[in-house]
Coordinates of C-alpha atoms in Angstrom, one line a residue:
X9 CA 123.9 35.6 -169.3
X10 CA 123.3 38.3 -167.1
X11 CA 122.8 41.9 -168.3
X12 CA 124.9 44.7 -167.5
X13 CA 124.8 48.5 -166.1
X14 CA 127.6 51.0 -165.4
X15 CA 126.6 54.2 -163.8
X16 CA 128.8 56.9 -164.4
X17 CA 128.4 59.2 -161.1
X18 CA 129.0 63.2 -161.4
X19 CA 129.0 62.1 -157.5
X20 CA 128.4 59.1 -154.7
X21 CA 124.5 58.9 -154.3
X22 CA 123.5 60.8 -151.1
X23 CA 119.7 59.8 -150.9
X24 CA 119.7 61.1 -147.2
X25 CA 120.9 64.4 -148.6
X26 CA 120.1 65.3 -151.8
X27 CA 116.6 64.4 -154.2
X28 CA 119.3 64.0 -156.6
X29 CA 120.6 60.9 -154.4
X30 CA 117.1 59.7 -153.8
X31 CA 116.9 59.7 -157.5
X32 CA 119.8 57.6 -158.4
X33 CA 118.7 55.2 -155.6
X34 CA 115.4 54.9 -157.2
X35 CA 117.6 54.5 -160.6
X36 CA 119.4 51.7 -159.2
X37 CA 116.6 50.2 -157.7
X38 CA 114.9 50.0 -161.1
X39 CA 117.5 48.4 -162.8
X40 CA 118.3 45.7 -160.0
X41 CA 114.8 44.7 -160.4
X42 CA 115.1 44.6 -164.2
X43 CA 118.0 41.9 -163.1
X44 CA 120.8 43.7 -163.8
X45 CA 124.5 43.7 -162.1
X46 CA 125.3 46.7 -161.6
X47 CA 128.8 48.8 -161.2
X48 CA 128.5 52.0 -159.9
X49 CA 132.1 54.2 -161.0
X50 CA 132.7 57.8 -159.8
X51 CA 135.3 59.9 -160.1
X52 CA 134.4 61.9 -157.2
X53 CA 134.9 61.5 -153.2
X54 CA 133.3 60.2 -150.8
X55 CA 131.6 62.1 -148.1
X56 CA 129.8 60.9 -144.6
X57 CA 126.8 61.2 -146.2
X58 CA 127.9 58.6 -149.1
X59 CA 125.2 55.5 -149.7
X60 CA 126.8 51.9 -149.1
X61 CA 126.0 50.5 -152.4
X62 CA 128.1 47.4 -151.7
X63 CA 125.0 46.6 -149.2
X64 CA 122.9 46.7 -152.2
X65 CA 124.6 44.5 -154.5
X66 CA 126.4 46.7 -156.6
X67 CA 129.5 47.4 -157.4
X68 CA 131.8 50.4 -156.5
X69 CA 134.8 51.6 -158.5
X70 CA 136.7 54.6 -158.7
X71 CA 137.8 55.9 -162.3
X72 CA 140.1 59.0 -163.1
X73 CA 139.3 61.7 -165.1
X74 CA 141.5 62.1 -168.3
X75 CA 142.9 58.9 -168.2
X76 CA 142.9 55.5 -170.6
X77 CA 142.3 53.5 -168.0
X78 CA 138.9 54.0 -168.1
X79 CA 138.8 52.5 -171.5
X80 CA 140.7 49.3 -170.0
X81 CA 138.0 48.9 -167.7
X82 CA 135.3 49.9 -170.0
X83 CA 136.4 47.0 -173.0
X84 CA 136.5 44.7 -169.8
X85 CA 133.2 45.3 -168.4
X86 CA 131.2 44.8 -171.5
X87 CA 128.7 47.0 -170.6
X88 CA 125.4 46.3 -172.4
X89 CA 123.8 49.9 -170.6
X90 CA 125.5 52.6 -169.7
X91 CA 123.9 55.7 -167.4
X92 CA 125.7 59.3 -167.3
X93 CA 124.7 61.0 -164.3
X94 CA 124.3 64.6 -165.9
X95 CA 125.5 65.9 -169.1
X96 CA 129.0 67.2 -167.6
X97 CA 130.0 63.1 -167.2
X98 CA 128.7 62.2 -170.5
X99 CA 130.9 65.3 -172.0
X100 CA 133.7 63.6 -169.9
X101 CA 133.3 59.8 -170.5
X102 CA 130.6 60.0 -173.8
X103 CA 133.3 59.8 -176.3
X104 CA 135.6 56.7 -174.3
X105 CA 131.9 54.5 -174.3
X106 CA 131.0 55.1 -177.6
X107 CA 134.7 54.0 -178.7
X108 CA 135.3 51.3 -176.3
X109 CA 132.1 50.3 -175.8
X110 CA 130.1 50.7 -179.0
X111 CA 127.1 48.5 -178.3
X112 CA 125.9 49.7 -174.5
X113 CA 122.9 51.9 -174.8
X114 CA 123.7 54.8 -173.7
X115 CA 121.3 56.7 -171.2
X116 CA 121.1 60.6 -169.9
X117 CA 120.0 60.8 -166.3
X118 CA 119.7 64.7 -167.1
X119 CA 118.3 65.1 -163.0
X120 CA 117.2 68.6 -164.2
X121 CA 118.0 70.9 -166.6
X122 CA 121.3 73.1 -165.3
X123 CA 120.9 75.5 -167.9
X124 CA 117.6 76.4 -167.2
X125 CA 118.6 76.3 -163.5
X126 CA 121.4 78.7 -163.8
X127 CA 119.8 81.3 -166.4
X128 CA 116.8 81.3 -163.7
X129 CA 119.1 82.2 -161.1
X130 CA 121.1 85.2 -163.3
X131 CA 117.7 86.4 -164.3
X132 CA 117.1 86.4 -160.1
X133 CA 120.3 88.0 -159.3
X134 CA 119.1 91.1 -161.5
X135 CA 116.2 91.6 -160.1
X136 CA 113.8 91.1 -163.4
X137 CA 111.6 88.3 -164.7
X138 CA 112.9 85.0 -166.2
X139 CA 112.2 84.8 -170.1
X140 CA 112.4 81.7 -172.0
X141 CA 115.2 83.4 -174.3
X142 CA 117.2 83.4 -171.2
X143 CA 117.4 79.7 -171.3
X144 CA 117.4 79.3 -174.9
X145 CA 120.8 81.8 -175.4
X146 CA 122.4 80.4 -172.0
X147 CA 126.2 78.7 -173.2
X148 CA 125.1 75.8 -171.4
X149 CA 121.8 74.8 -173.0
X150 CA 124.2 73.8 -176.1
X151 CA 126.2 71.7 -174.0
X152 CA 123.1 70.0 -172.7
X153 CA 121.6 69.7 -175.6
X154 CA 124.6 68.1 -177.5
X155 CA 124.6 65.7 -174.7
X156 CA 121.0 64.7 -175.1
X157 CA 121.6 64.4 -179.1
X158 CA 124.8 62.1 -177.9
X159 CA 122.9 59.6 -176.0
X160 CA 120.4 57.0 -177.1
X161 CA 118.0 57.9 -174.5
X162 CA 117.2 61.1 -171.9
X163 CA 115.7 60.6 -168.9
X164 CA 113.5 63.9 -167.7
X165 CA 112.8 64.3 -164.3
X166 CA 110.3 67.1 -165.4
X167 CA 107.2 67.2 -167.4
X168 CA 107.8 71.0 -168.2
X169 CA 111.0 70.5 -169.3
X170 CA 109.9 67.4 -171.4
X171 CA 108.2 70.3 -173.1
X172 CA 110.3 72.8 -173.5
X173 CA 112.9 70.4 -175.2
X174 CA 110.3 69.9 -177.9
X175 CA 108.6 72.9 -178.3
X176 CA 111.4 75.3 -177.9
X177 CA 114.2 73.1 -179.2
X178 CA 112.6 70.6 -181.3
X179 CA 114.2 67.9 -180.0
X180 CA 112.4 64.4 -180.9
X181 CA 110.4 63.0 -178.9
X182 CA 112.2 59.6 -179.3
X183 CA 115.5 60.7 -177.2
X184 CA 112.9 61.8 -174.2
X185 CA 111.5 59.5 -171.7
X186 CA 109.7 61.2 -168.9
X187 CA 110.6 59.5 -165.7
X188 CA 109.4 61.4 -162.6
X189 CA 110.4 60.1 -158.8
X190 CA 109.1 56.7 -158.6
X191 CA 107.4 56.2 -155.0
X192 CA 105.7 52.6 -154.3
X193 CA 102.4 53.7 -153.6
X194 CA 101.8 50.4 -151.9
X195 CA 104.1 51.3 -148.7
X196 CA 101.2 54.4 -148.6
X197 CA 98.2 54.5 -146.3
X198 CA 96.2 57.4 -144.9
X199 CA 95.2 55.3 -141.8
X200 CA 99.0 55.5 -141.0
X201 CA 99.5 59.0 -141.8
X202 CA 99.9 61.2 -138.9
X203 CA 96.8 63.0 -138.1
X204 CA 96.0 67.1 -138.4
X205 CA 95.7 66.9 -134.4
X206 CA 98.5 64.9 -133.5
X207 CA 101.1 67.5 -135.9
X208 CA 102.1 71.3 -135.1
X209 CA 103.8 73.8 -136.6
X210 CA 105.7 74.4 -139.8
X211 CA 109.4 72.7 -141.8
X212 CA 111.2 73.6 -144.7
X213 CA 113.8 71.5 -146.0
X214 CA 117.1 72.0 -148.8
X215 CA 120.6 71.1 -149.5
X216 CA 122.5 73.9 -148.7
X217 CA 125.1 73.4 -151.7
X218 CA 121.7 74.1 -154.0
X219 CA 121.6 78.1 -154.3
X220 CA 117.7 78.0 -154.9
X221 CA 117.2 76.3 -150.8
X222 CA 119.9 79.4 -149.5
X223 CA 117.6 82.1 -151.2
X224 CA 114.1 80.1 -149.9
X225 CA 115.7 79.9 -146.5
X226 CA 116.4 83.9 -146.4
X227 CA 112.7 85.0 -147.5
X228 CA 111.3 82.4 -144.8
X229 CA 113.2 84.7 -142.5
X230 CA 112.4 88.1 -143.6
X231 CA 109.6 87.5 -145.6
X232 CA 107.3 85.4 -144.7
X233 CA 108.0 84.3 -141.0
X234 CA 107.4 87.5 -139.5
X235 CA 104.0 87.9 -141.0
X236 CA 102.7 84.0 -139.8
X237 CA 104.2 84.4 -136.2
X238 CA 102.1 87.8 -136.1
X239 CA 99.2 85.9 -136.3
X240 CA 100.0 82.3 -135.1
X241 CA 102.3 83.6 -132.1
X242 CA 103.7 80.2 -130.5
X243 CA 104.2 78.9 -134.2
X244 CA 107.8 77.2 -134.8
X245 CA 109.4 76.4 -137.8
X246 CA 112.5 73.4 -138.4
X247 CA 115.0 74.0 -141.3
X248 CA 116.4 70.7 -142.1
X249 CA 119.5 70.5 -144.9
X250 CA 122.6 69.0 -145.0
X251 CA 126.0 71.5 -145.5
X252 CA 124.1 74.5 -144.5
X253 CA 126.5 77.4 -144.7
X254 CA 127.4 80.0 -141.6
X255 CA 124.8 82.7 -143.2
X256 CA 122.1 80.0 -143.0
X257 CA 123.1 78.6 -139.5
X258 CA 123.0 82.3 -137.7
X259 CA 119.5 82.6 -138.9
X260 CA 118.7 80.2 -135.6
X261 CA 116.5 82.5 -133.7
X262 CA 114.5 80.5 -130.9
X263 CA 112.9 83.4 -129.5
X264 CA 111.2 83.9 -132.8
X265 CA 110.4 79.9 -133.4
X266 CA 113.0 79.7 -136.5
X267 CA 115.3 76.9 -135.3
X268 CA 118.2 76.2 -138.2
X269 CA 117.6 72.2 -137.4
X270 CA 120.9 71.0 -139.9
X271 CA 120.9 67.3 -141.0
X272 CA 118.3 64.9 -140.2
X273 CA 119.0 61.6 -140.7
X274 CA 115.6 60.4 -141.1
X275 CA 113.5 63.1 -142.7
X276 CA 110.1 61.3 -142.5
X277 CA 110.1 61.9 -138.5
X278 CA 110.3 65.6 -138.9
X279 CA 107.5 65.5 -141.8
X280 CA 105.2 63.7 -140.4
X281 CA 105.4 66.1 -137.1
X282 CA 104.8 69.1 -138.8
X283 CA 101.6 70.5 -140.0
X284 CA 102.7 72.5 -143.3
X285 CA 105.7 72.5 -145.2
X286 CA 107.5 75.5 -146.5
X287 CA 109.4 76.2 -150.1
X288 CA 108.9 79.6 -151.3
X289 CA 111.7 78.9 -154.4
X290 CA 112.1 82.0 -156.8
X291 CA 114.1 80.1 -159.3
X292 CA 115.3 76.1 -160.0
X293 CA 115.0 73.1 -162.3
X294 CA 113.2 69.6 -162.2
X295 CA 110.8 68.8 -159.8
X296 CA 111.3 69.2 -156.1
X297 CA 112.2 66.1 -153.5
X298 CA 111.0 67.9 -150.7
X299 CA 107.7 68.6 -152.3
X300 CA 107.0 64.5 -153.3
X301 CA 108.4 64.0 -149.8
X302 CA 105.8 65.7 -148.4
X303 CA 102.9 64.2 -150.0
X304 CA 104.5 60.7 -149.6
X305 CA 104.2 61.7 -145.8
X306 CA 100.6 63.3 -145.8
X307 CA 102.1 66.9 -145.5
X308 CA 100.2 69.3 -147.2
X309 CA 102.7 72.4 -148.9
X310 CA 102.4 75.9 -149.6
X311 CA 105.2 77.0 -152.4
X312 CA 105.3 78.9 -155.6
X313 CA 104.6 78.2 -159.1
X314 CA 108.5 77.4 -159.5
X315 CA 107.8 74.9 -156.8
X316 CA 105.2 73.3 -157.9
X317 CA 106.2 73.3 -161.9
X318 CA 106.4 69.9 -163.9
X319 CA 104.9 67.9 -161.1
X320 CA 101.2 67.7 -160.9
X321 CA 99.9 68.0 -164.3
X322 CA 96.3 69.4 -164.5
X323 CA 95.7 67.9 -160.7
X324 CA 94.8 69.6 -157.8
X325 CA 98.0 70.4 -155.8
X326 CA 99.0 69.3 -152.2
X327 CA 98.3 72.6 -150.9
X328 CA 98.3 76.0 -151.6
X329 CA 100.7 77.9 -155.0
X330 CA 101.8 81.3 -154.6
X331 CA 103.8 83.5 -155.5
X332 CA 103.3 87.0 -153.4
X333 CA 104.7 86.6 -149.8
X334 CA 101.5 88.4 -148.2
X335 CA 99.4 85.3 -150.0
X336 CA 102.2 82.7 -149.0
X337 CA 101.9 83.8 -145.5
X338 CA 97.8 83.7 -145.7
X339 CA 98.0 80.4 -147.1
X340 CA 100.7 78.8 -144.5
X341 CA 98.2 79.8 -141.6
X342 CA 94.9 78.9 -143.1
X343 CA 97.0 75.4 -143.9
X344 CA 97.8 75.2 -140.7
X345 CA 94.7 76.3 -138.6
X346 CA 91.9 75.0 -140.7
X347 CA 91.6 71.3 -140.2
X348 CA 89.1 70.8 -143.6
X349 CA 91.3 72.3 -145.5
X350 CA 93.8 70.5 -144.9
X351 CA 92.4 67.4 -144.9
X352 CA 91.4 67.9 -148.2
X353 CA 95.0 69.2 -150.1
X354 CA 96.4 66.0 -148.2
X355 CA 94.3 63.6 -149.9
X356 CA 95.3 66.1 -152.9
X357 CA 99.0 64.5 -152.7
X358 CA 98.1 61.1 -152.4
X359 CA 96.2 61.1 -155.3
X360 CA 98.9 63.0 -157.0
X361 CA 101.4 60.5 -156.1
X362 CA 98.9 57.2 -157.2
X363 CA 98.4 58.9 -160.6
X364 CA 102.0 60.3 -161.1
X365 CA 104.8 58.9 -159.3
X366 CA 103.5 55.0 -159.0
X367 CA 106.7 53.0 -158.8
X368 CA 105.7 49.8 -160.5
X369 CA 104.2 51.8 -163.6
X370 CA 107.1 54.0 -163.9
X371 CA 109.0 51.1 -163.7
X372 CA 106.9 49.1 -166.0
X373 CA 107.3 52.0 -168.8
X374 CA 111.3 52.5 -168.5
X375 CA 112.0 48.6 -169.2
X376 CA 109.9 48.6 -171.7
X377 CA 111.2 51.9 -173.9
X378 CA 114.9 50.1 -172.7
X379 CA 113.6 46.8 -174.6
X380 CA 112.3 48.4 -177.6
X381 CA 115.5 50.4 -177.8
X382 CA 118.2 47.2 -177.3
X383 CA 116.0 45.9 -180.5
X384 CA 116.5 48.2 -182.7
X385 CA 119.4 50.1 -181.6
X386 CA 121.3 51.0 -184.9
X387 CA 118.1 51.8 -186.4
X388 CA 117.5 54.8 -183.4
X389 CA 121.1 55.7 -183.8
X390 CA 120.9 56.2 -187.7
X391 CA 117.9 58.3 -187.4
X392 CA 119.3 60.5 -185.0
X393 CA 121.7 61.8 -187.7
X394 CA 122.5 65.3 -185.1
X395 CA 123.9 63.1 -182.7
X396 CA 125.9 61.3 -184.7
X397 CA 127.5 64.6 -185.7
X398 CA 128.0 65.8 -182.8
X399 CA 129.9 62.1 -181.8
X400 CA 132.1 62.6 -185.0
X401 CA 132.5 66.6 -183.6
X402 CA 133.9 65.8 -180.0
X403 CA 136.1 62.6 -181.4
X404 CA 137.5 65.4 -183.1
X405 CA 137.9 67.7 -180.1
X406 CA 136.9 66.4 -176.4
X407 CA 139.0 63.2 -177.1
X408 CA 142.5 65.0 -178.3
X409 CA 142.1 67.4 -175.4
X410 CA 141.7 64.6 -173.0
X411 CA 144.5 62.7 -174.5
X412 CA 146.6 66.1 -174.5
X413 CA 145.4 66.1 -170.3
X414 CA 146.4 62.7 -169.7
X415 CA 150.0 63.1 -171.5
X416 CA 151.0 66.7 -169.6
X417 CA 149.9 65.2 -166.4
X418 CA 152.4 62.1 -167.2
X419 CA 155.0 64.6 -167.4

């Protein structure tokens, strides 16, 4: 009999979008080579830029928010795993599996933490330095961290916030399993990555619905891309991200090399073109798909320490970390003109990337936590004695409301 996995989407996987679609891809990828059938629900739209998972074997179905019949379809299903894409659809759906489906592990697929995102971005917005209180008081590191007490298992994207989680909020080590992007180092050669001589010029790249790529994108323009075109003055520069908004778009100044590029379909092309990559991000969560992208490609990076953080351990990084724009801008155009050097912070990232990020361990390591898990299931869940508080709390609150939604909408 064949296992079963529902994913429960916050939205349709975008992979050629979104590192949070190339995430869930990776996700699903996983679990189709564990030999699972998968159903993929969402209750969510779809967009142009929505992944055919019909072509991958699994399943699409659309659910309502609010509604019983999601538990019709749960008690039908039989799920034996169950994955929330981010805590706001296990706040939304927790309580209906747990009911309806008592016996599916239940899985976190946190993609970063939102709190520590958001508190980063407030502490921005005023102009002063982020402080680990910030996150800590923030309203919605309770509501993540219920969620992760909720669920059986949490998959983090990001070593540092593996950390945080258990140094800050003592949270045990048993609902944390650190699960990075997984990249099959075997599709990765140096004798097919594009030489230093054969690339030119710079790219950044970001989802223009992520607030953290918007900012990036404005000190490239003011800050940074003045001072490199002073001293490299044919230099160009691509910005590449889907739903860029109207601010970003009138940044497009040829004149000055800084062309507002939009969507590219196939990202790797303008990567492996381009010389240095770009990310100067003051504030954000998780680790960065642009930055793995970029060793994956044999594009060395210059960013900051927000950048960089959770992904490279005590390694050497794939280029250059800083966080004063005169040093960014020194860094960029010693990346860019000094052949050694770059040679060297490339094979940097592919060593990152065999010691980090290997697919097959990663993989290796998730089915086995997921068998030792399914074993002794009631056991985990009896020891986590918080979580099953907080399941007896939202019975109590989230499911009344719900069913209090779901009769005024009848009417």
């Amino acid at each position: 009999m064949s296992k079963k996995l529902l994913v429960i989407g916050y939205v349709w996987p975008e992979p050629t979008t979104t590192a949070a679609g190339c995430r869930m891809l990776q996700l699903l990828d996983a679990f189709l080579t564990f030999g699972y059938d998968i159903t993929f629900a969402s209750t969510a739209s779809k967009t142009q830029y929505s992944l055919d998972l019909a072509k991958l074997g699994v399943q699409e179905v659309a659910i309502q928010l609010n509604h019983s019949s999601f538990d019709e379809f749960v008690k039908e299903l039989s799920p034996n795993v169950v994955v929330f894409d981010r805590f706001m659809v296990e706040e939304q759906f927790g309580w209906r599996l747990a009911e309806f489906a008592p016996n599916a592990l239940r899985i976190l697929n946190t993609e970063d933490l939102h709190a520590l995102r958001k508190s980063r971005e407030e502490a921005n917005k005023k102009n002063r330095p982020f402080r680990i209180k910030d996150w800590k008081n923030h309203p919605t590191t309770l509501r993540e961290t219920a969620s992760i007490y909720r669920c059986d298992l949490s998959l983090m994207i990001s070593s540092y916030e593996m950390e945080i989680l258990q140094h800050e909020l003592h949270i045990p080590a048993e609902l944390l399993f650190h699960l990075p992007f997984m990249v099959d180092f075997s599709e990765i050669s140096k004798d097919k990555l594009a030489p230093f001589d054969k690339r030119n010029g710079f790219v950044s790249i970001g989802n223009g619905k992520h607030a953290p790529n918007i900012a990036a994108v404005k000190i490239l323009k003011h800050d940074i891309w003045p001072g490199i075109r002073k001293q490299l003055a044919n230099a160009e520069i691509h910005i590449y991200g889907a739903y860029l908004p109207q601010e970003v778009k009138e940044m497009h100044h040829p004149k000055i090399g800084f062309y507002v590029s939009g969507w590219a379909e196939n990202l790797d092309v303008a990567l492996k073109g381009a010389r240095v990559l770009l990310a100067p991000l003051k504030f954000g969560a998780g680790i960065k798909g642009k930055l793995l992208d970029a060793m994956r490609t044999g594009t060395p990076s210059v960013t900051t320490t927000i950048g960089a953080e959770g992904m490279h351990g005590e390694l050497p990084w794939n280029g250059i970390i800083s966080n004063d724009w005169d040093r960014f801008v020194q860094a960029a155009v010693e990346l860019h003109q000094k052949q050694e050097l770059w040679e060297t912070v490339q094979e940097n990232g592919i060593q990152l990337l065999q010691k980090l990020y290997d697919k097959e361990l990663l993989q290796n390591q998730l089915t086995e936590r997921l068998q030792q898990l399914s074993k002794a299931l009631e056991i985990h869940r009896e020891h986590n004695f918080i979580g099953r508080m907080l399941h007896h709390q939202i019975l109590a609150s989230t499911k009344y409301m719900a069913k209090w939604i779901e009769e005024k909408n009848k009417r």
